[in-house]
Coordinates of C-alpha atoms (C1' of nucleotides) in Angstrom, one line a residue:
Chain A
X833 CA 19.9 -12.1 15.7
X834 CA 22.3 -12.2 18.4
X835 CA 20.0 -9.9 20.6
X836 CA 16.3 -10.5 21.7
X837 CA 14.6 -8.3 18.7
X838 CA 12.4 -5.7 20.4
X839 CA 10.7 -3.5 17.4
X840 CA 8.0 -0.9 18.0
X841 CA 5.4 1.2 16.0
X842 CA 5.3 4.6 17.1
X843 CA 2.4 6.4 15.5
X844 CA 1.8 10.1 16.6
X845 CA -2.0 10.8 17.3
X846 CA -2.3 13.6 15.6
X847 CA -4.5 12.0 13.0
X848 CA -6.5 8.8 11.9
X849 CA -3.7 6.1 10.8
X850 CA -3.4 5.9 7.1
X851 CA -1.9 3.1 4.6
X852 CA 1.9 4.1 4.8
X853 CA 1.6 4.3 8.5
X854 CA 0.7 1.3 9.0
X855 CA 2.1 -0.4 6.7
X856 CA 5.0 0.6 8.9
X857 CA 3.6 -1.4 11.8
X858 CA 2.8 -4.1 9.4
X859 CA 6.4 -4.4 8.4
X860 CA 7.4 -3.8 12.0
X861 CA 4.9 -6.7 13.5
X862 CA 6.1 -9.0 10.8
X863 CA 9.9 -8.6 11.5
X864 CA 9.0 -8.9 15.6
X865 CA 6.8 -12.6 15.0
X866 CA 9.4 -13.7 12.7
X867 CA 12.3 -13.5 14.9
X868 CA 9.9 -14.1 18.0
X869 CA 10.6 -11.0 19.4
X870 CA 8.8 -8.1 21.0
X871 CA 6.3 -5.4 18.8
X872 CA 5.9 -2.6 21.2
X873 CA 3.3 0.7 20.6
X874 CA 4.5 3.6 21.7
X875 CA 2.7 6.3 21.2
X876 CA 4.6 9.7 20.6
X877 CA 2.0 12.6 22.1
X878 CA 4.3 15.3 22.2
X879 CA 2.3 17.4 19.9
X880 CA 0.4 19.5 22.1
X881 CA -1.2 21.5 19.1
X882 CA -1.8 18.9 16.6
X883 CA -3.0 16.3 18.6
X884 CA -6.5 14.5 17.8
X885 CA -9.1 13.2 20.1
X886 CA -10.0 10.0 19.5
X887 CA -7.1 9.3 17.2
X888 CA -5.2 6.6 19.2
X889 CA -8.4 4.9 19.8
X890 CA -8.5 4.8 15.8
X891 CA -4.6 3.6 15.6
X892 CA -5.3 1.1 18.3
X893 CA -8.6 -0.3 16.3
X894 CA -6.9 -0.4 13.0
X895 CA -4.0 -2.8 14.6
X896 CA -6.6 -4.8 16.2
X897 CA -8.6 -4.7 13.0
X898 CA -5.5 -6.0 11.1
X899 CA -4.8 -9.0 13.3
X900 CA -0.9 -7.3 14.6
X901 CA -1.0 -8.0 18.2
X902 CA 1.1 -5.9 20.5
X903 CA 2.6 -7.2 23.3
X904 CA 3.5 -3.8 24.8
X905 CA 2.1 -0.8 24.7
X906 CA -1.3 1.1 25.3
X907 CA -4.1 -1.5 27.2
X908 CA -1.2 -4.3 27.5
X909 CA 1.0 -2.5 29.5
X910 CA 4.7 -3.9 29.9
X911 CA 7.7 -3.5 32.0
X912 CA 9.1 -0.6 29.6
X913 CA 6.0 1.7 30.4
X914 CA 4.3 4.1 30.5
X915 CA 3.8 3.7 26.6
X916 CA 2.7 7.4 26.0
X917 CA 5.4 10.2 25.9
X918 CA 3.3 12.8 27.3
X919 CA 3.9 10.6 30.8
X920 CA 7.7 10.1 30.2
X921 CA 8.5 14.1 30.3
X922 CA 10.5 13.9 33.1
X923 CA 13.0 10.9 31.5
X924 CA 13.1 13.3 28.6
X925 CA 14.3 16.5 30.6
X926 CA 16.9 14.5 32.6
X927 CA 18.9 13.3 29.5
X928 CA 18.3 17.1 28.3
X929 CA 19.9 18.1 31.1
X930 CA 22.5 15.9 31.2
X931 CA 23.5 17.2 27.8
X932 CA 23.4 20.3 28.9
X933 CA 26.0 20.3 31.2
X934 CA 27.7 18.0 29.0
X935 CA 28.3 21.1 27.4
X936 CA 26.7 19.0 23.9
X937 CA 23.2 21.1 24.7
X938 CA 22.6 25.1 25.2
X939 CA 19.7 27.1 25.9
X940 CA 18.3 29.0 23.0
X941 CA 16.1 32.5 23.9
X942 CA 15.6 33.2 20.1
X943 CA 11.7 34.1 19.4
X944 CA 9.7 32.2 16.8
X945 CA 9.3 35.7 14.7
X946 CA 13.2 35.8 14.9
X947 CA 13.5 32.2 13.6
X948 CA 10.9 33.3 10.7
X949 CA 12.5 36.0 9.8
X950 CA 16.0 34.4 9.5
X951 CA 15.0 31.7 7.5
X952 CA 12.9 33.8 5.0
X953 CA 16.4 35.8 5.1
X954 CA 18.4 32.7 4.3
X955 CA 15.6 31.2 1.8
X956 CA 16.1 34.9 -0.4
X957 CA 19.5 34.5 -0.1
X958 CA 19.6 31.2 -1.8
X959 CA 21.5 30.2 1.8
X960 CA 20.3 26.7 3.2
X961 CA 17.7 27.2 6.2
X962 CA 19.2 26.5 9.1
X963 CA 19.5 27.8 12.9
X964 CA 22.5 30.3 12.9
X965 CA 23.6 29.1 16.2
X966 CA 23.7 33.3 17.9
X967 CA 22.6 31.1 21.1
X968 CA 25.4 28.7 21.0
X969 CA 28.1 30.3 23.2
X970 CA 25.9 32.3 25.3
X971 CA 26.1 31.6 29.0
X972 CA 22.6 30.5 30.6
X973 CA 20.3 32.9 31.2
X974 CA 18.8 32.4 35.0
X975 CA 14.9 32.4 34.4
X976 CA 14.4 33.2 31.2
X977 CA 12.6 30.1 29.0
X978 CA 13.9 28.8 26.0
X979 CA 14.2 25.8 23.8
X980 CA 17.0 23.3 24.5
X981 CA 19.2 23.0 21.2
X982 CA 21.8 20.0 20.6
X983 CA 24.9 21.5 19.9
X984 CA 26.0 19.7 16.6
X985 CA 29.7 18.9 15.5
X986 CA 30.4 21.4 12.8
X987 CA 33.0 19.4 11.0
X988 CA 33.1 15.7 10.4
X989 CA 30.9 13.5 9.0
X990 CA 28.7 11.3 10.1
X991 CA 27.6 7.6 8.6
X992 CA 25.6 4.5 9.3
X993 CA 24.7 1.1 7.8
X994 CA 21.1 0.7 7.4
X995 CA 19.8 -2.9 6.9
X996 CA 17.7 -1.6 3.7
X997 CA 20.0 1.3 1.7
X998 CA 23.3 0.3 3.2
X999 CA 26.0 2.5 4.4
X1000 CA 24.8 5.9 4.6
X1001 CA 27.0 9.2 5.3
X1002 CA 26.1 12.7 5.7
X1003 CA 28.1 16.0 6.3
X1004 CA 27.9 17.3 10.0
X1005 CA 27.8 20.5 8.7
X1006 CA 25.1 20.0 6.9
X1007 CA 22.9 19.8 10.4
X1008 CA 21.7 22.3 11.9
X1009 CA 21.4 23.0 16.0
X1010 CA 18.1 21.3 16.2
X1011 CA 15.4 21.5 19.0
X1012 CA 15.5 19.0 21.7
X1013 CA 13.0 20.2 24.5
X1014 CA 10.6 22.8 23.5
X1015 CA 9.6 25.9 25.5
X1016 CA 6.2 24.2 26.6
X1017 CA 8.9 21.2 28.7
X1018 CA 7.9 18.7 25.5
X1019 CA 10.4 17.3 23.8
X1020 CA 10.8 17.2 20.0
X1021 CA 10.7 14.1 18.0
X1022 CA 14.5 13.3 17.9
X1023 CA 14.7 13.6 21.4
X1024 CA 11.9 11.5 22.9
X1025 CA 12.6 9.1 20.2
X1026 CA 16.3 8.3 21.2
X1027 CA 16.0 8.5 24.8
X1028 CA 12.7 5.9 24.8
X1029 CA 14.1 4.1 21.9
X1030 CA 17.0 2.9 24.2
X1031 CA 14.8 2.9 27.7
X1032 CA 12.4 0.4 25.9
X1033 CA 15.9 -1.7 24.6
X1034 CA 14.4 -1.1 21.1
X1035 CA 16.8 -3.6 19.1
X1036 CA 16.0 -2.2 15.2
X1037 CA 14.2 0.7 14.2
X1038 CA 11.8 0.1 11.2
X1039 CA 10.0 3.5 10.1
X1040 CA 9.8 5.3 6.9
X1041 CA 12.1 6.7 4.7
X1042 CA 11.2 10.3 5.2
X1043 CA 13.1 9.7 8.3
X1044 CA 16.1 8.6 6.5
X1045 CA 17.8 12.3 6.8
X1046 CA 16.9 12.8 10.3
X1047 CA 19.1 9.6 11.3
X1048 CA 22.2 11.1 11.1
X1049 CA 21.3 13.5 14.0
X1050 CA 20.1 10.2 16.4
X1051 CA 23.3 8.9 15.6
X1052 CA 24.7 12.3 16.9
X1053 CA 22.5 12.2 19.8
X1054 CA 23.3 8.6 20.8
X1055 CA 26.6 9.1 21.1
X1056 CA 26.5 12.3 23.1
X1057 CA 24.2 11.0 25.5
X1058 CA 26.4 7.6 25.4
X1059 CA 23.6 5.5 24.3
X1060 CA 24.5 2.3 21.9
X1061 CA 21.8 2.9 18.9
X1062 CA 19.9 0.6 17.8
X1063 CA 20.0 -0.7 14.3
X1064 CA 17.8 1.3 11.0
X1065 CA 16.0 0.2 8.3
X1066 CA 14.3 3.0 6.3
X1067 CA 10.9 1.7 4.8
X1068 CA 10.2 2.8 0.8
X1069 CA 7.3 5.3 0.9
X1070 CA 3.9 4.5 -0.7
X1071 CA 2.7 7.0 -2.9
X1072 CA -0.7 8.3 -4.7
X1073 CA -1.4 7.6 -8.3
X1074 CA 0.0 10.8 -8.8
X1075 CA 3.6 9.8 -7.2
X1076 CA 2.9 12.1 -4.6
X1077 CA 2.8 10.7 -0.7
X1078 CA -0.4 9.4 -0.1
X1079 CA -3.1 11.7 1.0
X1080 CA -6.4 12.3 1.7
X1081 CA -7.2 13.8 -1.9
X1082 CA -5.9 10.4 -3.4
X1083 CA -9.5 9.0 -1.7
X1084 CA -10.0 6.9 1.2
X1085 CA -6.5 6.3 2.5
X1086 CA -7.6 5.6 6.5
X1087 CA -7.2 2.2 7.6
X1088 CA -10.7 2.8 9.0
X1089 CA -12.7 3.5 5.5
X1090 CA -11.1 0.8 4.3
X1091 CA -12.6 -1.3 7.0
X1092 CA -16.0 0.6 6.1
X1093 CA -15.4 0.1 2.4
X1094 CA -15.5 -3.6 3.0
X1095 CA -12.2 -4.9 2.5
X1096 CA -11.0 -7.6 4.2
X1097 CA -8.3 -7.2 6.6
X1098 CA -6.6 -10.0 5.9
X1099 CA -6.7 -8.8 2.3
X1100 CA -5.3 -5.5 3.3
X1101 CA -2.4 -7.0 4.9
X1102 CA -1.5 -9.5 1.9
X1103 CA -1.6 -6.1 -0.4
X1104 CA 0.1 -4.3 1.8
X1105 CA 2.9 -6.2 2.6
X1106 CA 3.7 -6.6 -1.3
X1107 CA 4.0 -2.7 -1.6
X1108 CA 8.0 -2.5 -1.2
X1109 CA 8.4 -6.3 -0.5
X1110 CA 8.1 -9.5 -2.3
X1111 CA 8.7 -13.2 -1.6
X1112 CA 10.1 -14.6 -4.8
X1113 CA 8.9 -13.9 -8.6
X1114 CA 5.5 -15.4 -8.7
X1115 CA 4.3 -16.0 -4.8
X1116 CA 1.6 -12.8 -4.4
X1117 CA -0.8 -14.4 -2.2
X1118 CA 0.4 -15.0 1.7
X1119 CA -1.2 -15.8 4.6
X1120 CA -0.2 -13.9 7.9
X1121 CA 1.3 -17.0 9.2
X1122 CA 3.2 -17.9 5.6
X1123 CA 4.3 -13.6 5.9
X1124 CA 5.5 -14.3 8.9
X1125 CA 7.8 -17.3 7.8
X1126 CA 9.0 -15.3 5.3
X1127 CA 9.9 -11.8 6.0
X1128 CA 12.6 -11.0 5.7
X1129 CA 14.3 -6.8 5.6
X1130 CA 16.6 -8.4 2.5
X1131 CA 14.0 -8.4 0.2
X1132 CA 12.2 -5.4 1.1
X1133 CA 12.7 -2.7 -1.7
X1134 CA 14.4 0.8 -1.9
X1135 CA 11.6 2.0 -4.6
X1136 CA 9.1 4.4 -3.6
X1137 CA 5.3 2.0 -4.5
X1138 CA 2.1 3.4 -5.8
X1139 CA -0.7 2.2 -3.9
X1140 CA -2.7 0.6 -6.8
X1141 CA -6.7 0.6 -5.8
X1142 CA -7.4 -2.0 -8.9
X1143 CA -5.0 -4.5 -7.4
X1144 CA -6.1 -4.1 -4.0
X1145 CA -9.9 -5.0 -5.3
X1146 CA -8.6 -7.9 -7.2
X1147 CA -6.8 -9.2 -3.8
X1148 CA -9.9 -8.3 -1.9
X1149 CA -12.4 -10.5 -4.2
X1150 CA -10.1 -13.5 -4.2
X1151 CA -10.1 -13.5 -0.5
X1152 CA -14.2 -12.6 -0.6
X1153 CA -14.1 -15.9 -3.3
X1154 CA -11.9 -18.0 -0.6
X1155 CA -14.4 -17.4 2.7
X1156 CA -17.0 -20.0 3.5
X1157 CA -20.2 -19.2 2.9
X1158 CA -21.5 -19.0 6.8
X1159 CA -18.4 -16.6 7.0
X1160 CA -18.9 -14.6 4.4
X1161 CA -22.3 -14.0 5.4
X1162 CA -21.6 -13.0 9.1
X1163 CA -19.2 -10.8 7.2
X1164 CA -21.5 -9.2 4.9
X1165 CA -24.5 -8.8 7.4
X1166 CA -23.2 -5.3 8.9
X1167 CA -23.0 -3.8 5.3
X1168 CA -26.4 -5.0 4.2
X1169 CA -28.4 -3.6 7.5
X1170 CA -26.4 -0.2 6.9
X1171 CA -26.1 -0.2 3.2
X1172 CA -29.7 -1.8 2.2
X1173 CA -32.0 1.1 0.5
X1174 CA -34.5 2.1 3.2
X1175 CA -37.5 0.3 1.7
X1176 CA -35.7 -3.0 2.1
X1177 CA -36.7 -5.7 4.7
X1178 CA -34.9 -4.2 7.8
X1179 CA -34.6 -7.5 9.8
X1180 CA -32.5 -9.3 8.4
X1181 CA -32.4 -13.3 8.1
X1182 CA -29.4 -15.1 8.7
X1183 CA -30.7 -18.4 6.5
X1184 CA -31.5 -16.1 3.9
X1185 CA -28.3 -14.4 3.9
X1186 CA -26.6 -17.7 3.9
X1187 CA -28.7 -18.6 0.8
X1188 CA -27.5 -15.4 -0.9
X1189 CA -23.8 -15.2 -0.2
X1190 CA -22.5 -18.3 -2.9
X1191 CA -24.3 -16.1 -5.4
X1192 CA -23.0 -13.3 -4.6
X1193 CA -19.5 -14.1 -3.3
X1194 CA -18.2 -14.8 -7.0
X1195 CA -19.5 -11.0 -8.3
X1196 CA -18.5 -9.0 -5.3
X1197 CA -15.0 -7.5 -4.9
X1198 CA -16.0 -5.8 -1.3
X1199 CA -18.6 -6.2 1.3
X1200 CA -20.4 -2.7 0.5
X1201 CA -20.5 -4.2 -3.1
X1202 CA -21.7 -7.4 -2.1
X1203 CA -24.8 -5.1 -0.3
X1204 CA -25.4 -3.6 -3.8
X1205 CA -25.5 -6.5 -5.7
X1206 CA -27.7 -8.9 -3.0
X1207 CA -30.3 -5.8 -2.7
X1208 CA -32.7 -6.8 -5.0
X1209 CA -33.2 -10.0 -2.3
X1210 CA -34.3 -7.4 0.1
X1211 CA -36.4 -5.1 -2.0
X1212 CA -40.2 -5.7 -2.0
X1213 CA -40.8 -3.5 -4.8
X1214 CA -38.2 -3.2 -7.4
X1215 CA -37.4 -0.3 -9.3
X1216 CA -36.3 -0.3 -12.6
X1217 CA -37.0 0.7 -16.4
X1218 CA -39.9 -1.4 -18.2
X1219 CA -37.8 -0.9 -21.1
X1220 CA -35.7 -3.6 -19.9
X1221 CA -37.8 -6.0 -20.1
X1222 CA -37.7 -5.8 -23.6
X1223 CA -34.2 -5.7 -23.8
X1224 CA -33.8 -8.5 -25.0
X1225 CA -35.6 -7.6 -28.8
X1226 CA -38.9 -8.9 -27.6
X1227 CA -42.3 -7.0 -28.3
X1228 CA -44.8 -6.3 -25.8
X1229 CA -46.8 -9.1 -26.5
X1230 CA -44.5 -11.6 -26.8
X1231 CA -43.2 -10.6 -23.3
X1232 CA -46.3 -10.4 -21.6
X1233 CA -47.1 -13.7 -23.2
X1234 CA -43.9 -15.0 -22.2
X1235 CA -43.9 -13.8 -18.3
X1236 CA -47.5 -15.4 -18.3
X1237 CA -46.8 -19.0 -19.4
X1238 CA -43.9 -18.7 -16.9
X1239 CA -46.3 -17.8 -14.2
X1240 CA -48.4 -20.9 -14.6
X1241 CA -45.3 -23.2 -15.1
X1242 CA -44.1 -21.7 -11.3
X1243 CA -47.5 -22.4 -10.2
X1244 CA -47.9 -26.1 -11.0
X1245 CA -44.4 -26.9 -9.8
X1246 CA -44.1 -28.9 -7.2
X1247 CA -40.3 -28.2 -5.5
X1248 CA -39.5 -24.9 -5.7
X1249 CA -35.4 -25.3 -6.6
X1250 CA -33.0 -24.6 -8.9
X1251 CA -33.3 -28.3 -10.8
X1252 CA -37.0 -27.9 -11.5
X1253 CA -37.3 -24.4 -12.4
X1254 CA -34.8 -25.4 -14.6
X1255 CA -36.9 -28.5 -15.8
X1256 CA -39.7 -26.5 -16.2
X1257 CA -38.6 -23.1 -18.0
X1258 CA -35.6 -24.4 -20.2
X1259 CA -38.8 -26.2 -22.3
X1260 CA -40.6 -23.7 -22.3
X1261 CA -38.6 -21.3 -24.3
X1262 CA -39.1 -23.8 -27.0
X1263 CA -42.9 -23.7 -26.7
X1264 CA -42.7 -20.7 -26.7
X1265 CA -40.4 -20.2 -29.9
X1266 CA -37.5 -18.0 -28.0
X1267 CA -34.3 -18.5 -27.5
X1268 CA -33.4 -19.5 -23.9
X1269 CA -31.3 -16.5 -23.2
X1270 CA -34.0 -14.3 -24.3
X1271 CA -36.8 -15.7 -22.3
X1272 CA -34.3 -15.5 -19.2
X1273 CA -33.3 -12.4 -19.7
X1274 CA -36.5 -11.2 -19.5
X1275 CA -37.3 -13.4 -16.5
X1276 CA -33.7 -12.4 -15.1
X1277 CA -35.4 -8.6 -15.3
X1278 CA -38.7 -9.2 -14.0
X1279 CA -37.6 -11.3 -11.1
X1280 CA -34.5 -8.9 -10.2
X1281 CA -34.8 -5.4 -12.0
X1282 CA -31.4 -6.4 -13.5
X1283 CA -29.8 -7.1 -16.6
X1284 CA -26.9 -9.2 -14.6
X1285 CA -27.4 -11.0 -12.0
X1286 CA -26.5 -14.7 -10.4
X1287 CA -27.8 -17.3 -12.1
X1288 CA -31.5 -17.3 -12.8
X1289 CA -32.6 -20.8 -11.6
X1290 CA -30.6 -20.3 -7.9
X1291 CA -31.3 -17.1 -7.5
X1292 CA -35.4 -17.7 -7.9
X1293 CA -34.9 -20.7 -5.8
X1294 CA -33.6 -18.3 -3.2
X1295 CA -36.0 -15.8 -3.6
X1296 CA -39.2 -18.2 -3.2
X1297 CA -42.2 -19.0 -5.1
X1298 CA -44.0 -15.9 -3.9
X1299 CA -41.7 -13.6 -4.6
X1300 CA -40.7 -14.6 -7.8
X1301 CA -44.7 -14.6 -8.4
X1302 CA -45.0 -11.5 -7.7
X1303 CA -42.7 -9.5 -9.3
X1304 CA -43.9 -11.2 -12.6
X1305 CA -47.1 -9.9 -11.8
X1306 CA -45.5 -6.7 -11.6
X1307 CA -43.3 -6.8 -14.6
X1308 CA -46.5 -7.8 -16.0
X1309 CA -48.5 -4.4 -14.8
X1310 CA -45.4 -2.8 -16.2
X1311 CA -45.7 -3.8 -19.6
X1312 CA -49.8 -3.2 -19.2
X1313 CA -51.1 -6.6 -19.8
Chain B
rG106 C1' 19.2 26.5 -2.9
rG107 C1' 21.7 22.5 0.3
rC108 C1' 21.9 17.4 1.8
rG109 C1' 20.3 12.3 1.1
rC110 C1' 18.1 8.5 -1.8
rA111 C1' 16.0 6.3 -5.9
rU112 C1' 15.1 5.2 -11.4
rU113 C1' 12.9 -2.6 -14.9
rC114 C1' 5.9 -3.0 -18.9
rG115 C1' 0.4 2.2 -17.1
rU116 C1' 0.9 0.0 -11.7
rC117 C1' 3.1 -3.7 -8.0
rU118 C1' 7.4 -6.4 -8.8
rA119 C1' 11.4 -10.8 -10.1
rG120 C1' 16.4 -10.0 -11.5
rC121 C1' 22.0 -9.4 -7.4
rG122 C1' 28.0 -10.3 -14.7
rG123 C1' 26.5 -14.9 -19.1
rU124 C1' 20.7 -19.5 -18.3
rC125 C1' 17.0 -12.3 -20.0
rC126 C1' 16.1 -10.0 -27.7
rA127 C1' 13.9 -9.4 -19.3
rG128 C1' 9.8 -13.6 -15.7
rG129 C1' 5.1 -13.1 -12.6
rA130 C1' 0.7 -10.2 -10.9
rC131 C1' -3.2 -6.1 -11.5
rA132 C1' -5.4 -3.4 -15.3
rC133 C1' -6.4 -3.9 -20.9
rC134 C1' -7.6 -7.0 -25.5
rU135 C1' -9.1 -11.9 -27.9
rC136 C1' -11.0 -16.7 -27.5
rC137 C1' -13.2 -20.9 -24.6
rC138 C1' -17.0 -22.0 -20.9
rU139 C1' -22.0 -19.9 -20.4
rC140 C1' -29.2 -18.0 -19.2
rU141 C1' -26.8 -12.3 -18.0
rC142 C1' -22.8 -10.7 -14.9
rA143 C1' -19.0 -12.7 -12.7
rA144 C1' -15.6 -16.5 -11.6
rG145 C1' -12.4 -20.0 -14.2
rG146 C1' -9.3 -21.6 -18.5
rA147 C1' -6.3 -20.5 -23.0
rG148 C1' -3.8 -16.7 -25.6
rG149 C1' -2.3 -11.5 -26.9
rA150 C1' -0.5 -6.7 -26.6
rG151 C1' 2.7 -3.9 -23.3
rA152 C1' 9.8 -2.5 -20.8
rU153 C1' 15.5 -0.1 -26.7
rC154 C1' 15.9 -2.3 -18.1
rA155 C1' 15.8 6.9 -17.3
rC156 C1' 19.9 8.9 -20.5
rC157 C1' 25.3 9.3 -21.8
rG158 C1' 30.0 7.4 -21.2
rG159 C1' 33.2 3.6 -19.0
rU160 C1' 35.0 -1.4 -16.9
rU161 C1' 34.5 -6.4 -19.0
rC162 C1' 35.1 -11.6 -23.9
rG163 C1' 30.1 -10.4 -22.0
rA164 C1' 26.0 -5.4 -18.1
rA165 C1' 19.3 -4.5 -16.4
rU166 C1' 23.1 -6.2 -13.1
rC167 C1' 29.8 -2.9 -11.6
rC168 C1' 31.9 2.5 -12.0
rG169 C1' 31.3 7.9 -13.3
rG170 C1' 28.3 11.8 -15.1
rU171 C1' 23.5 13.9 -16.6
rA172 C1' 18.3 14.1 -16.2
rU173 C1' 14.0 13.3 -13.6
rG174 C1' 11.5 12.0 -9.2
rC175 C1' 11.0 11.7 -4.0
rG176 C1' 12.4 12.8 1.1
rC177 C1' 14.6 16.1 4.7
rU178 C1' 16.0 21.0 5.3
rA179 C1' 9.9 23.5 12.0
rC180 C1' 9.9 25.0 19.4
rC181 C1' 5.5 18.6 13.4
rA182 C1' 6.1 13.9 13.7

RNA sequence: GGCGCAUUCGUCUAGCGGUCCAGGACACCUCCCUCUCAAGGAGGAGAUCACCGGUUCGAAUCCGGUAUGCGCUACCA
């Protein structure tokens, strides 16, 4: 890059941040550490109406949570600032100014029930929408309020390589006179974008394809205004299962409930990262610091990508597999004290969770299922069908018989661990005629209230001599011997 | 309706004129391992590369058209 590369993410708070938004900022981040340049946050608050308290708290969180580190922007500050739009307004009305007696700008005095009315004219008429331009060559009104429209070429064309699709052209008079500065002194999107884009010496802008039409008029802009524009690359979109963009009906979509779902951030961004890019034809599993190496906008795709839950939970479990124990624990804890059933132990031990996570680290695919599986550690009573205790073909008889000679062969052992319980019950399915899968299936039920479960001899170890006493006591109730 | 873009296994993708009767991954199926469930290992099935023409000795790869999909078409971003 013959410039210093300054990208920035430029998420509008009019909601919580969901996957293709920040994937955007993913891609951004990754581009900015690779060429060890600048990732700014800018955050675009010119949406009086639809803004959302609390929402760039949530954006800021779900960067943070993902590990991309901004080094302007909201909290950080920077010598481009402020980083908010709503405190730039007066930079925004200058340059709309300026275009205005450029004579490349006019006031527009049409009412919103005009506008309506036109368009729905235009949309019966099979006529593209479209301003009809009746303010363009009127002479300004003094104190009457009104929008600010750009006053676009009507012949010509307009084109523009983008790193991703290429060279890209579009009809001027295909463009309508869009908005600039709205009647409320805000500026629309187009306007704020190009006049901080070039303030904050933004070098490329990275941002989703749905912006891929509106380009045409920042090129149009820039050049009025005199402004050198930056270079585009148009990110693919991610779609629902359904091929439709990603919404809230396709489930949890938020950065945040994935966060509460128990996925792994560092999960998240491996998964991420693969939707509409790709390292080579095998590599799928990347470390930040190996993404980092490797980005690269050349092998970022022009395909739309479906975001692919079952993929995301396979990634998730082989990072969950890949943590060390004491981490995954720590990990886990905040899951189990909210997630645990209500009867469970509420104070929870971390020696005991450490015991529990390599048990549960190979079943679990997120940290709230990790809480599910590991609850019947926590549980004092267990609840479950006494049916399963003869799951395994057993009658009655035999399988009070069975939980009985088990209960004196815990007794009299000596070192309560995984080896001997081994030593002690793997003969005694023999004594006892069964089949070792049988008798530990039933033990497996007794001692857990499940039909799968980590392995039996670990997992008792874990749970203690008392415990594991007991419940066979109870399974025995249960099965009224 | 107009404009723009895209189109490889169900999904994510590799492929940038011959090495591809298309490779990898998730999911699915089978087997192995095994006290259950997982994890792991070994296999399998799954794509006439949207369709139709053209260029070329040769096309998933280049060109044109068609279809489909998506995006934009707001005083929203």
């Amino acid at each position: 890059m013959s410039e210093p590369v300054r990208v920035r993410y430029a998420p509008s708070p009019t909601g919580l941040p969901h996957v293709g938004n920040i994937r955007t900022a993913l891609f951004n981040w990754l581009f900015a550490r690779h060429h060890g340049g600048r990732f700014i946050v800018r955050i675009e608050d010119t949406d009086v109406a639809r803004k959302v308290e609390g929402a760039v708290g949530a954006i800021l969180d779900s960067l943070r949570w993902l590990g991309l580190d901004w080094d302007e922007g909201p909290e950080v500050g920077g010598d481009y600032g402020p980083y908010f739009q709503s405190q730039r307004l007066e930079r925004y009305r200058a340059v709309a100014q300026r275009l205005l007696d450029e004579g490349h700008a006019y006031l527009c005095y049409c009412s919103p029930e005009r506008l309506e009315e036109m368009r729905a004219e235009q949309v019966r008429r099979k006529e593209p929408p479209g301003y009809d331009r009746r303010c363009r060559d009127l002479s300004p009104a003094e104190g009457i309020a009104g929008v600010v429209r750009f006053k676009t070429p009507q012949t010509g064309h307009t084109e523009f390589h983008d790193l991703i699709w290429g060279e890209v052209v579009f009809e001027n008079s295909t463009l309508d006179d869009f908005v600039l500065l709205k009647s409320d002194g805000y500026p629309t999107y187009h306007l704020a974008n190009i006049v901080d884009d070039h303030l904050m010496d933004i070098s490329h802008v990275l941002r989703a394809e749905e912006w891929l039409s509106s380009t045409p008029r920042h090129i149009l802009l820039y050049s009025a205004v005199g402004f050198e524009p930056p270079q585009f690359a148009h990110l693919p979109m991610i779609l629902g299962d359904d091929r439709a963009k990603l919404s809230k009906r396709h489930g949890a979509t938020a950065i945040t409930d994935f966060r509460d779902d128990g996925y792994l951030p560092e999960a998240l961004v491996n998964f991420l990262v693969l939707l509409g890019w790709s390292l080579d034809d095998k590599t799928e599993v990347l470390s930040s610091q190996e993404l980092v190496r490797h980005f690269s906008l050349e092998r970022v795709s022009k395909t739309a990508a479906v975001f692919n839950r079952q993929k995301l939970d396979w990634m998730n479990g082989l990072y969950l597999r890949n943590l060390q124990s004491h981490d995954l624990a720590g990990r886990a804890m905040p899951f189990l004290s909210s997630l645990l059933p209500p009867e469970a132990e509420r104070s929870l031990d971390g020696d005991y969770v450490l015991q529990i996570a390599p048990l549960i680290q190979e079943r679990a695919r997120t940290l709230a299922e990790f809480a599910e599986l590991a609850g019947f550690f926590f549980i004092d009573e267990l609840v479950y069908d006494a049916g399963l205790l003869l799951g395994g073909g057993l009658s009655r008889e035999t399988a009070a018989a069975a939980l009985a000679a088990a209960r004196e062969g815990l007794h009299a052992l000596k070192a309560f661990d995984a080896a001997s319980l081994e030593a002690v019950l793997r003969p005694l399915a023999a004594e006892l005629g069964l089949k070792t899968g049988a008798l530990f299936g039933l033990l497996r039920v007794a001692v857990t209230g499940r039909t799968a479960a980590p392995p039996l001899f670990q997992t008792m170890a874990v749970l203690g001599r008392d415990r594991c006493l007991g419940r066979i006591e109870a399974a025995l109730e249960r099965l009224g011997a």
